[in-house]
Coordinates of C-alpha atoms in Angstrom, one line a residue:
Chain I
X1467 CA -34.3 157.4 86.0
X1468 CA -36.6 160.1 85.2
X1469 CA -36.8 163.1 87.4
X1470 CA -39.5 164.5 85.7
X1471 CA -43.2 163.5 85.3
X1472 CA -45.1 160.2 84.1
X1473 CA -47.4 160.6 81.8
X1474 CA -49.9 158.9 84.3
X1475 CA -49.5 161.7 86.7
X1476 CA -50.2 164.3 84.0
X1477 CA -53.5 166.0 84.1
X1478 CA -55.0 168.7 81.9
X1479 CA -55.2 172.1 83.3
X1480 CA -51.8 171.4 85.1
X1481 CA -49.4 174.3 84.8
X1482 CA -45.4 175.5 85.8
X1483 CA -43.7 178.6 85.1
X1484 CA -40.1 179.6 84.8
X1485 CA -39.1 183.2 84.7
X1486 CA -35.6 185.2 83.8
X1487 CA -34.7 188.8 83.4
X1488 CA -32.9 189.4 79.9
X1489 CA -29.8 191.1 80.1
X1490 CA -27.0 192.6 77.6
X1491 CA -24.8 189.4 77.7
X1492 CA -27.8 187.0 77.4
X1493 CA -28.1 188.9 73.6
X1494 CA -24.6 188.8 73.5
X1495 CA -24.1 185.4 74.3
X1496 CA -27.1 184.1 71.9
X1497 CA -25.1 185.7 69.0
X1498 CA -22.0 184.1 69.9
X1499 CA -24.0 180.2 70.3
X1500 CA -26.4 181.4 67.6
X1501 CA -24.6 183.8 64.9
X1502 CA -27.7 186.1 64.8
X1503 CA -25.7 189.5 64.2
X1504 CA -29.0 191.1 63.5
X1505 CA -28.4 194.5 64.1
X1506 CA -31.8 195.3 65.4
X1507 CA -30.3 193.2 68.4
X1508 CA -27.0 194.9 68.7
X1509 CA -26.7 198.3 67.0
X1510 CA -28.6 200.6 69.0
X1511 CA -27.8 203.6 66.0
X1512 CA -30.0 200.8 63.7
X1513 CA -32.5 199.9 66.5
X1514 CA -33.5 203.5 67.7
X1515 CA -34.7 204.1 63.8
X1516 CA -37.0 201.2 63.4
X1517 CA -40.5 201.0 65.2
X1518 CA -38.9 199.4 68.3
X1519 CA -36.9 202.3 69.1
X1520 CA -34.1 200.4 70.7
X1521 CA -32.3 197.1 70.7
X1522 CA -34.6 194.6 71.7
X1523 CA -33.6 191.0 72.4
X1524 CA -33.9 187.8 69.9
X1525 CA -37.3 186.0 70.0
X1526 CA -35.5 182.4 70.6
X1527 CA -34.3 184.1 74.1
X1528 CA -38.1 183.9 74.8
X1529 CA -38.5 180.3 73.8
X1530 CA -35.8 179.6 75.2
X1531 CA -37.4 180.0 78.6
X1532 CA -40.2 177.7 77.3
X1533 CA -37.9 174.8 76.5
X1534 CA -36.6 175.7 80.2
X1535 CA -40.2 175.0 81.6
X1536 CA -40.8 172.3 79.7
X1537 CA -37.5 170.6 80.0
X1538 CA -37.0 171.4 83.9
X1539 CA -40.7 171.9 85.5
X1540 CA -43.7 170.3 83.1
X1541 CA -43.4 167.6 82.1
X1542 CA -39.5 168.0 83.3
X1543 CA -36.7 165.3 82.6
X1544 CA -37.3 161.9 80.4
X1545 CA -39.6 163.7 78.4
X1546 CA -38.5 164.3 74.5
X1547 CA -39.2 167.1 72.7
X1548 CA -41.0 166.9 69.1
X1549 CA -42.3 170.4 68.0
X1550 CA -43.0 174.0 69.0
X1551 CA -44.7 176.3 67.5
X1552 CA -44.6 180.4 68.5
X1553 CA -45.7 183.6 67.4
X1554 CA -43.7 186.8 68.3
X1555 CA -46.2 189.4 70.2
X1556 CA -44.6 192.0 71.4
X1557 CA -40.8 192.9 71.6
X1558 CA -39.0 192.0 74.6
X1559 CA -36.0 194.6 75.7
X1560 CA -32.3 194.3 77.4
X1561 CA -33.6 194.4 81.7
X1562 CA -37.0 192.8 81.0
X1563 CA -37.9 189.9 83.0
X1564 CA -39.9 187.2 80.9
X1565 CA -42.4 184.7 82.8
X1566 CA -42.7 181.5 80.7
X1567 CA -45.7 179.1 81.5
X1568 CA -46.8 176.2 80.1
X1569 CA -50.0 174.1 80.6
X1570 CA -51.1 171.0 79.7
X1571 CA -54.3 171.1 77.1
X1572 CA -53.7 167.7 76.1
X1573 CA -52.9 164.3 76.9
X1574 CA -52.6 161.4 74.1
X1575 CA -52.0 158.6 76.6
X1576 CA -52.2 155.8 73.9
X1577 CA -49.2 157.4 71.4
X1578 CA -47.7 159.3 75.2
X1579 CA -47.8 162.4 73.5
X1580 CA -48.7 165.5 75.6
X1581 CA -49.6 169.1 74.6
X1582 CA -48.8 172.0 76.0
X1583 CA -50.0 175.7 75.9
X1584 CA -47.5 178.0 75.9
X1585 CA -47.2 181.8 77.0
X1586 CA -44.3 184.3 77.8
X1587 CA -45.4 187.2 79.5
X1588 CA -43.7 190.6 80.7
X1589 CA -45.2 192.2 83.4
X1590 CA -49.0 192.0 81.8
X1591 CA -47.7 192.4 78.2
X1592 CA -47.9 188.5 76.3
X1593 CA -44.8 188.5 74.5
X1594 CA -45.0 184.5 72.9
X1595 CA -47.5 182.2 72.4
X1596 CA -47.4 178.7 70.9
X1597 CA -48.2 175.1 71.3
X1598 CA -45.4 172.2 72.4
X1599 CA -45.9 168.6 71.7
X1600 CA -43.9 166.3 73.9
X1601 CA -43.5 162.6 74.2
X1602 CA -43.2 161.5 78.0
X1603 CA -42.5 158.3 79.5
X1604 CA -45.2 156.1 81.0
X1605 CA -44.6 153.9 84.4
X1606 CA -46.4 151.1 82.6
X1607 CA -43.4 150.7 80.2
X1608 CA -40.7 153.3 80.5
X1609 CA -38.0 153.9 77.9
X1610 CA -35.7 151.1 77.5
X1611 CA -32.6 152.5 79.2
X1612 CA -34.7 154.6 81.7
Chain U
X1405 CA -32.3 201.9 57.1
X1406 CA -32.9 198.4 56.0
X1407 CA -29.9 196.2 55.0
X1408 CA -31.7 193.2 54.1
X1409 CA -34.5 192.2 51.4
X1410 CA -37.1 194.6 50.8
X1411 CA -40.8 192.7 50.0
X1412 CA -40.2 193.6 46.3
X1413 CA -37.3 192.3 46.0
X1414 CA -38.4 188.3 47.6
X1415 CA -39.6 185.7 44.5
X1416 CA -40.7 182.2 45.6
X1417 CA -37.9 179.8 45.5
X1418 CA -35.1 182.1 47.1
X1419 CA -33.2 180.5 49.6
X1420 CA -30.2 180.9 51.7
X1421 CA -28.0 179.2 54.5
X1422 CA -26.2 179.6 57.8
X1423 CA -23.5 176.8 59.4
X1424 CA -22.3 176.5 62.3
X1425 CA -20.8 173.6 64.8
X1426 CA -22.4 173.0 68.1
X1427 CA -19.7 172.7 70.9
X1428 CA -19.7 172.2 74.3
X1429 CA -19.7 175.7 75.1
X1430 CA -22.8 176.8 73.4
X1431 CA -24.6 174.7 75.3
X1432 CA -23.1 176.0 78.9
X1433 CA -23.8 179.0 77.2
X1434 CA -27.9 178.3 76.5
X1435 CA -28.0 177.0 79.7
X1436 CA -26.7 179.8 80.8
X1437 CA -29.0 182.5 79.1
X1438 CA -32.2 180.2 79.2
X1439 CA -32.2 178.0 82.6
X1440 CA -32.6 175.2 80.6
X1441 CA -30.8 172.5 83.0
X1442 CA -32.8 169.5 81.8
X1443 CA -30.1 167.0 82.6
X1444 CA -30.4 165.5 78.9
X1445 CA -28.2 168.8 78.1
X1446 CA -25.9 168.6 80.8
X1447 CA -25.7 165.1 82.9
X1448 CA -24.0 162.9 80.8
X1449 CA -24.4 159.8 83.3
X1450 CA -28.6 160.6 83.1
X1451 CA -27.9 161.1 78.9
X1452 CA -26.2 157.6 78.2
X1453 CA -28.8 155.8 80.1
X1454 CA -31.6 156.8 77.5
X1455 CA -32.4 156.6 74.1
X1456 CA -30.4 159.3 72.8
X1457 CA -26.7 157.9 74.7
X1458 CA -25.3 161.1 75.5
X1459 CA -25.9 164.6 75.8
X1460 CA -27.6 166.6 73.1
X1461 CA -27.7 169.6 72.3
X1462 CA -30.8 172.1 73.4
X1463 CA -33.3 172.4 70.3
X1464 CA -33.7 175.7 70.6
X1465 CA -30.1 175.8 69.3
X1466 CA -30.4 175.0 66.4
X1467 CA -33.6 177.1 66.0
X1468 CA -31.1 179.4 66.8
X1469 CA -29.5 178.9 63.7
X1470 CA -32.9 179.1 61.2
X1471 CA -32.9 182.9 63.3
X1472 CA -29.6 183.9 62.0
X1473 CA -30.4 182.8 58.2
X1474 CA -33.8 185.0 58.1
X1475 CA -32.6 187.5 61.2
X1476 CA -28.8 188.5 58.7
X1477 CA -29.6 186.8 55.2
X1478 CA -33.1 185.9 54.2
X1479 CA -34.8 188.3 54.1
X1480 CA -32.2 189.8 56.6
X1481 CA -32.1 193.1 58.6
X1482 CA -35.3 195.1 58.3
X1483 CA -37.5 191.7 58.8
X1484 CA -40.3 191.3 61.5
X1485 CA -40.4 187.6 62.8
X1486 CA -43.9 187.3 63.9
X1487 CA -44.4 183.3 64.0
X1488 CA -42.2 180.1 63.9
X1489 CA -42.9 176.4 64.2
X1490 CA -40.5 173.6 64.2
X1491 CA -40.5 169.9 64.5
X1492 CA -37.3 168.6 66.5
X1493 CA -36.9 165.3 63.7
X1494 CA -33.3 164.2 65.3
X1495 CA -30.5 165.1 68.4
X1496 CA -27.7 166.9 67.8
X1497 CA -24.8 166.1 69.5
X1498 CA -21.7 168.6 70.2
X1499 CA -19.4 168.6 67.4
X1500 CA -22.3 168.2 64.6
X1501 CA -21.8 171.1 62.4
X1502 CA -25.9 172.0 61.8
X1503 CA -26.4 173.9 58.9
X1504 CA -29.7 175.9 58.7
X1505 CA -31.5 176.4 55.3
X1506 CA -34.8 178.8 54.6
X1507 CA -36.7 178.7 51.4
X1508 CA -39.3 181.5 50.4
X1509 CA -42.3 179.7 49.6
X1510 CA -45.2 182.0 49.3
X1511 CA -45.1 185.9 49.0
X1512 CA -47.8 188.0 50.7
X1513 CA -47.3 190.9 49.0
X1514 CA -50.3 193.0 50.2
X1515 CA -50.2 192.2 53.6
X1516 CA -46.7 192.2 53.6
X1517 CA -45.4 188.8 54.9
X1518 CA -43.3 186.0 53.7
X1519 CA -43.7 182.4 54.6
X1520 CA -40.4 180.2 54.7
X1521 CA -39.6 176.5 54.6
X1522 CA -36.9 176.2 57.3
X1523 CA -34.8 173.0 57.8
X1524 CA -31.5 172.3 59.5
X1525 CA -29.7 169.5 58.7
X1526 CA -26.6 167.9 60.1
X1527 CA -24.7 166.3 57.0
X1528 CA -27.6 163.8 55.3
X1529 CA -29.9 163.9 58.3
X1530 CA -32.2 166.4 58.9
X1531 CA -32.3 167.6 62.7
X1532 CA -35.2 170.5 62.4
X1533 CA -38.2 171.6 60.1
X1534 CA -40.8 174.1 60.4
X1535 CA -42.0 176.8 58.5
X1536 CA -41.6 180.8 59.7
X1537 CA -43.7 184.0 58.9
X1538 CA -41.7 187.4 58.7
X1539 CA -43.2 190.6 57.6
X1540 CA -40.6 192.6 55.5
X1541 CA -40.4 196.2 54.3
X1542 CA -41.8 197.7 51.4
X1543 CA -40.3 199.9 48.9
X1544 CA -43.1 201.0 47.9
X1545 CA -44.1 202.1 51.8
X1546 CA -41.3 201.9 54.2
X1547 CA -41.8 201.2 57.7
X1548 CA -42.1 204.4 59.7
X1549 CA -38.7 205.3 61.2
X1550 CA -36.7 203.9 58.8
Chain C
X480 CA -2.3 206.2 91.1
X481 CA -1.1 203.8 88.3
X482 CA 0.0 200.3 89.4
X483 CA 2.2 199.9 86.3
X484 CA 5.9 201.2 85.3
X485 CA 6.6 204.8 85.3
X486 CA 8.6 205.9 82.1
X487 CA 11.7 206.2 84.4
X488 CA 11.9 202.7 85.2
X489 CA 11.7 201.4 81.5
X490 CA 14.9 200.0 79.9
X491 CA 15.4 198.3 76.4
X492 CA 15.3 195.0 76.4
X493 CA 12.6 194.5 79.9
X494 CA 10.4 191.8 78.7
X495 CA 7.0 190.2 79.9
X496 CA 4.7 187.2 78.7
X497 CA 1.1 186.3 79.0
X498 CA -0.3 183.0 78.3
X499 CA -3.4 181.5 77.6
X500 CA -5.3 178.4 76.2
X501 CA -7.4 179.5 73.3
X502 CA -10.8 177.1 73.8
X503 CA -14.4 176.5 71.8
X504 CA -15.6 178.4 74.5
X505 CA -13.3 181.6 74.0
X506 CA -14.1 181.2 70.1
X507 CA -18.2 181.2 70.3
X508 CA -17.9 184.3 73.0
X509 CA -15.4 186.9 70.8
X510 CA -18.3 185.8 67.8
X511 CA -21.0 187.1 70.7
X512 CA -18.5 190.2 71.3
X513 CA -17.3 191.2 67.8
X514 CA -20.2 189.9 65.1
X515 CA -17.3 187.9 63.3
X516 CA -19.3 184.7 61.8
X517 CA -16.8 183.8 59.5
X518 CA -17.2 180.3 58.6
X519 CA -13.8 179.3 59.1
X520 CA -14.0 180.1 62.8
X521 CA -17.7 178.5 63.6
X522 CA -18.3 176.1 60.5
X523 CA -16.6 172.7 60.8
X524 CA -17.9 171.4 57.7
X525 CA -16.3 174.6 55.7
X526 CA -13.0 174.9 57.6
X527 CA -12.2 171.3 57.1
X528 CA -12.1 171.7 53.3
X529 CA -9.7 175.1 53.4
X530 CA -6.1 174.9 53.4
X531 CA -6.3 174.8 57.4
X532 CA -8.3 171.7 57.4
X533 CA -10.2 172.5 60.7
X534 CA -11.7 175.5 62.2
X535 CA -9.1 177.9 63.3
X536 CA -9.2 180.6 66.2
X537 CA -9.9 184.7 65.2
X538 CA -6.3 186.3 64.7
X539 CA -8.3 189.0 67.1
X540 CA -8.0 186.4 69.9
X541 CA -4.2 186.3 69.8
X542 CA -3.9 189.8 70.0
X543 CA -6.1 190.2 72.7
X544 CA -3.2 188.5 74.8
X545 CA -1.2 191.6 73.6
X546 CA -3.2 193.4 75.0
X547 CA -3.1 191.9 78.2
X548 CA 0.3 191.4 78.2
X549 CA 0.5 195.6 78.1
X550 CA -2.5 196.5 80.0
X551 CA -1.4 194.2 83.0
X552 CA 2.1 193.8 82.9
X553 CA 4.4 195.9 80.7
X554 CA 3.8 198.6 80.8
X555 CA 0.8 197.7 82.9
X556 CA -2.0 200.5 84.3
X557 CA -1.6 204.2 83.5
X558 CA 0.2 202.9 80.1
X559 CA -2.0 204.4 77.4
X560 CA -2.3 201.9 74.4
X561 CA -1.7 204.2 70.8
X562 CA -1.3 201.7 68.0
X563 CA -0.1 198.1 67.2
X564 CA 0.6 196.7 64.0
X565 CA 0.2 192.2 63.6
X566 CA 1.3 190.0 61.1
X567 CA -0.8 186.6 61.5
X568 CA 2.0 184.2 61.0
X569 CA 0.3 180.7 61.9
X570 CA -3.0 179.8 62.5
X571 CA -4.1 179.0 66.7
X572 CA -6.4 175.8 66.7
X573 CA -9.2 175.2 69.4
X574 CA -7.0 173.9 72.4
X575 CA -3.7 175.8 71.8
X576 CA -2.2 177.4 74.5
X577 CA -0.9 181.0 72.8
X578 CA 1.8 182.4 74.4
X579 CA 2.0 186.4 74.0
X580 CA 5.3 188.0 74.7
X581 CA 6.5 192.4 74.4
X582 CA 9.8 193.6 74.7
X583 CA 10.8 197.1 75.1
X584 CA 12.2 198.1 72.1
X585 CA 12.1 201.8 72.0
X586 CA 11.6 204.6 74.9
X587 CA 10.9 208.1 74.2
X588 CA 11.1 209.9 77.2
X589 CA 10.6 213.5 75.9
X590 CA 7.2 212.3 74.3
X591 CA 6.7 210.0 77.3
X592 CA 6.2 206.8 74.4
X593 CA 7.7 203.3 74.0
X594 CA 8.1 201.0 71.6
X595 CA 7.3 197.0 72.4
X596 CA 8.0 194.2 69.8
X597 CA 5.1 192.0 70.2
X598 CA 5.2 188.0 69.5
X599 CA 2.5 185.6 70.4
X600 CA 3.7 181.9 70.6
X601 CA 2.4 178.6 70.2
X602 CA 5.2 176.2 71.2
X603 CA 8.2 177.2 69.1
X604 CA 5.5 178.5 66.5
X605 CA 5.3 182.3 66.0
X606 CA 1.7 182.6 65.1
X607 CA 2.0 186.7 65.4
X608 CA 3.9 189.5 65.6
X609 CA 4.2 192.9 65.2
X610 CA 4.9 196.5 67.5
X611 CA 3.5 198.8 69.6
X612 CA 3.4 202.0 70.7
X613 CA 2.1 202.9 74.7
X614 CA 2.8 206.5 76.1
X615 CA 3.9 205.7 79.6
X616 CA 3.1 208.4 82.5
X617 CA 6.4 210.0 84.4
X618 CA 7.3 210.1 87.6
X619 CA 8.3 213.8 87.4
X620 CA 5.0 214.7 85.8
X621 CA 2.1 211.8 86.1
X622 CA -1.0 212.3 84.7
X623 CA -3.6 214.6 85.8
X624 CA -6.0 212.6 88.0
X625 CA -3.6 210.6 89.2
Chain T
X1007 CA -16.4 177.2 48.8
X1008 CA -15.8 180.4 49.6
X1009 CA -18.8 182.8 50.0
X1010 CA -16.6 186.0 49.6
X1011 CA -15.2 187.4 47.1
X1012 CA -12.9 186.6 44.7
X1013 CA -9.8 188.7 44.1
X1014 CA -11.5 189.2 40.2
X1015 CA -14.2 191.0 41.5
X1016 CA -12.7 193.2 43.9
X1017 CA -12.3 196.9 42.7
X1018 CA -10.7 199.8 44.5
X1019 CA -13.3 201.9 46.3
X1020 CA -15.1 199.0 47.3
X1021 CA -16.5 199.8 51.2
X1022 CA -18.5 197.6 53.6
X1023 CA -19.0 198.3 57.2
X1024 CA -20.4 196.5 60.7
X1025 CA -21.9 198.2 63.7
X1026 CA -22.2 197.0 67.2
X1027 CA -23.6 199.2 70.4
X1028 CA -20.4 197.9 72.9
X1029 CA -21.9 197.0 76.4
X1030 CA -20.6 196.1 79.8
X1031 CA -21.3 192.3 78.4
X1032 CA -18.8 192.8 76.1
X1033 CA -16.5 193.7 77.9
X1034 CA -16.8 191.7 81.1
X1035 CA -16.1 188.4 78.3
X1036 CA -13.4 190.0 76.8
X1037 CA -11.4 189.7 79.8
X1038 CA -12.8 186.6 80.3
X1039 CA -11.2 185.5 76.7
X1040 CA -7.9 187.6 76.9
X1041 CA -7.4 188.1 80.1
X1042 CA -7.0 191.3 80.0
X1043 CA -7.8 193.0 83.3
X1044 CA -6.0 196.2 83.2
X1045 CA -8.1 198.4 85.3
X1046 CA -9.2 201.1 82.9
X1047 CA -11.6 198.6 81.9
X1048 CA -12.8 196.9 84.9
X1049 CA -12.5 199.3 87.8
X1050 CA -14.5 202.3 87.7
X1051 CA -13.0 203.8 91.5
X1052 CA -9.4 203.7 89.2
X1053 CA -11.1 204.8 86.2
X1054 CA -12.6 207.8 87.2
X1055 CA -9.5 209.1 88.3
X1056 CA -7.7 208.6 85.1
X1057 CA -8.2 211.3 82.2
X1058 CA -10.8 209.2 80.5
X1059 CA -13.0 209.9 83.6
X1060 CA -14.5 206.3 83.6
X1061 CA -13.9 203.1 82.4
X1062 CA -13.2 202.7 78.7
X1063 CA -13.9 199.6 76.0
X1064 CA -10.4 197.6 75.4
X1065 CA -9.4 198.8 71.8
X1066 CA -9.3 194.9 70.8
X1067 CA -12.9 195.1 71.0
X1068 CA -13.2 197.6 68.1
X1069 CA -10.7 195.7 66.5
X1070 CA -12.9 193.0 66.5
X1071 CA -15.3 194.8 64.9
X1072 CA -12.9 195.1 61.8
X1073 CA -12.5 191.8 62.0
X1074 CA -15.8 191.1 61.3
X1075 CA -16.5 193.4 58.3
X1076 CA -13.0 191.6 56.9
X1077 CA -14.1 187.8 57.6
X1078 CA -18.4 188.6 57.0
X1079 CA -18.1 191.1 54.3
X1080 CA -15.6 192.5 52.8
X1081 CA -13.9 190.2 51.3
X1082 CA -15.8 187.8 53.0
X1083 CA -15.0 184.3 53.7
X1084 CA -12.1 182.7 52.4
X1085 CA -10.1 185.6 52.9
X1086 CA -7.1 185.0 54.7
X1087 CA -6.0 187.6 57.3
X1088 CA -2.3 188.1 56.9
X1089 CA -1.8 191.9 59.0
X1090 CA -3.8 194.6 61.0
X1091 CA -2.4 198.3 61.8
X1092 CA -4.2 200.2 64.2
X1093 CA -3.9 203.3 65.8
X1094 CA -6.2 203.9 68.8
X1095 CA -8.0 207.3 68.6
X1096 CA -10.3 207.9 71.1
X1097 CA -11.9 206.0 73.6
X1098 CA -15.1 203.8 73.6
X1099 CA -17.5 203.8 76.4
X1100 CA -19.8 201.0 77.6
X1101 CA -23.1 201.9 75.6
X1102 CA -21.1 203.3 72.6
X1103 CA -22.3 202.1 69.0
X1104 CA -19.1 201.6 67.1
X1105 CA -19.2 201.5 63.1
X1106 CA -16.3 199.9 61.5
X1107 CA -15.6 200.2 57.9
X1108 CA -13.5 198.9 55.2
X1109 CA -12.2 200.3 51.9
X1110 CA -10.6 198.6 49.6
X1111 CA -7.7 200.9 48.9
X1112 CA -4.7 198.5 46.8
X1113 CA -5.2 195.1 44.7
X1114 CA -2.1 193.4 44.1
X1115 CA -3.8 190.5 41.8
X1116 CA -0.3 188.9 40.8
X1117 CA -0.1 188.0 44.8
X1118 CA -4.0 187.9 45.7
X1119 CA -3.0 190.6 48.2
X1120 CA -5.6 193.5 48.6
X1121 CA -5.6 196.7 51.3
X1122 CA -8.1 197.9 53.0
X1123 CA -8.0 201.1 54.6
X1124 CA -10.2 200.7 58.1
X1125 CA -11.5 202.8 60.4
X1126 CA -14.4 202.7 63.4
X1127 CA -16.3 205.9 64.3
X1128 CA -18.6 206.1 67.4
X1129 CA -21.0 208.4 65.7
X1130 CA -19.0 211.3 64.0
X1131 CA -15.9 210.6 66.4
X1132 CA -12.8 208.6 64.7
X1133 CA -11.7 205.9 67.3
X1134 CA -9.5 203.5 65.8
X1135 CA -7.8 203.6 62.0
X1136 CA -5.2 201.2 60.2
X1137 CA -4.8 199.2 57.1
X1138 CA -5.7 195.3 56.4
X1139 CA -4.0 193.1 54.0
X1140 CA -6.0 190.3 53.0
X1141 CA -5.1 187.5 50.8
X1142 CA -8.1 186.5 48.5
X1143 CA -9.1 183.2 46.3
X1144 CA -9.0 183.9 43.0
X1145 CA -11.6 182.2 40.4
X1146 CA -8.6 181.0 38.0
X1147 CA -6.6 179.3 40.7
X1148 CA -8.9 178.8 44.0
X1149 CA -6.8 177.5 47.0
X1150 CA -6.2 173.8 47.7
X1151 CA -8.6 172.3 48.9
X1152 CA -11.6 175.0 48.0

């Protein structure tokens, strides 16, 4: 039932991208889901005093793209997510397109646990980093249910 | 400029909160502004056929939620998030009302960050943990611009 | 150039109605549109222990189909919207259909203004009401540009 | 419960305001939610022709705005929103930052009722005034339920 990878077909090294130009309603709409009324997201009279020098969009828009890698592309469908970690680089701004890749460093084939490096980028500028841990399902014995 | 905390102003122990209930829409909605279509989100004939039994919600929302508590309350507007980890501990289904706590645990003052305990929990059960680093404004020296 | 009535073809008592079924999803966008977090809107857990035992829709929301019903039908384009005054009479729950409703009350034809009573339905319950004022343009003298 | 205030520690004078830049996000959902699709907002070949010269925000939107300093700040949650005046001023333009504040103006403690004066400026320009009533938990006899 899986549409995404095995974690016998997983190799380190192996890597998938998924990018996605950040707009005004994408900031818009993460307030609405998320309730972050930060103002350095939405008040460009605040924004244009602080060291960003306009609004610049929430950091989980960024990861958002990685869970959209990892959830879509590598390792994809049937595979569970257990823990992210990120660091904020460098701001990312309302018309920027993000590229979010992640690669495998990894692979825990006893406990199917899988490792991920992950990087959002725009243009050359690294915007995110962080590491993913994800449990994927093996063909040897597959989630019950799968 | 800044509404929230200033560095002075954090002691260890401080916490605060942020509530909200995950509905259907928000997760259209993070589909929407992430391209997260991993059809655990959004298939609910693939979702009952695994472990979880139906759709859940997107992790990243409920990160969503520790952003609004440090992003509007603690330590508010004026904060830097610079790093974030978080261990995905349960699902979250639509209709779970998650609520989002952060906890200052250790005060940097020279360098001028703040470490947090973040958890969200849903009721009893706790759906999210993971600490996050935010570097917040000083009195003493406020950030240039503000 | 306007689409909607001309102050010459206004009489007391012309009515017009505009409704609408108030959903999670149009709750979670006027929080990404307007900032307003207040629990009692997003926060199941809190609502269910106020007097209105369940989250309840933004009194904003209601009055937006006002505003529609003036903007699009009566008086409709070239109608320029002044002031309205709203009483929040009931609460609108997630999955009521409102149904908004003006009523030409007043015209003014020297100073080109009229007067609507407004009402906003859901059922037989009046959930709002209140006036207002639109100055409508005239056939013998439309508005510059138009 | 509440996280407002209570109607004890309300004094006249008391002020709190929310800003929000207004973008063409905003208010594409708005008409999405109210269904307002009068052409002044959505059609710039009608717009340009009226006296505003372009399309113009829906005045809703900066109602909303009031909204959320009423149900997020001032009094905060727990408040109940009984009525709204407004008087539109001047037009908001996609792009526009609108400030909206609150004053407390008249505390009626025998009722729980308190006025606020509002009003939302796009920098130094007035766009929208009116006056709230609110109805606010008191610490001697919180509501039912609270």
């Amino acid at each position: 039932m899986s549409e995404g990878y095995f974690i016998e077909d997983l190799a380190e090294g192996m890597s998938a991208s998924f990018a996605k130009t950040i707009t005004e309603a994408d900031i818009t709409l993460f307030v609405g889901i998320s309730g972050d009324t930060n103002p350095l997201h939405i008040d460009e009279d605040y924004a244009k005093a602080t060291r960003f020098g306009s609004r610049i969009a929430h950091g989980m828009l960024s990861a958002g793209l990685i869970s959209a890698v990892l959830g879509t592309r590598l390792p994809g469908p049937g595979a569970i997510y257990m823990s992210q970690t990120m660091r904020f680089r460098a701001p990312v701004r309302p018309g920027d397109t993000v590229k979010a890749t992640a690669t495998v460093t990894v692979i825990d084939r006893a406990k199917k646990r899988v490792t991920l490096a992950c990087e959002a980028h725009v243009g050359a500028t690294l915007v995110l980093d962080g590491e993913a841990m994800v449990m994927v399902p093996s063909r040897a014995a597959p989630p019950a249910g799968s």
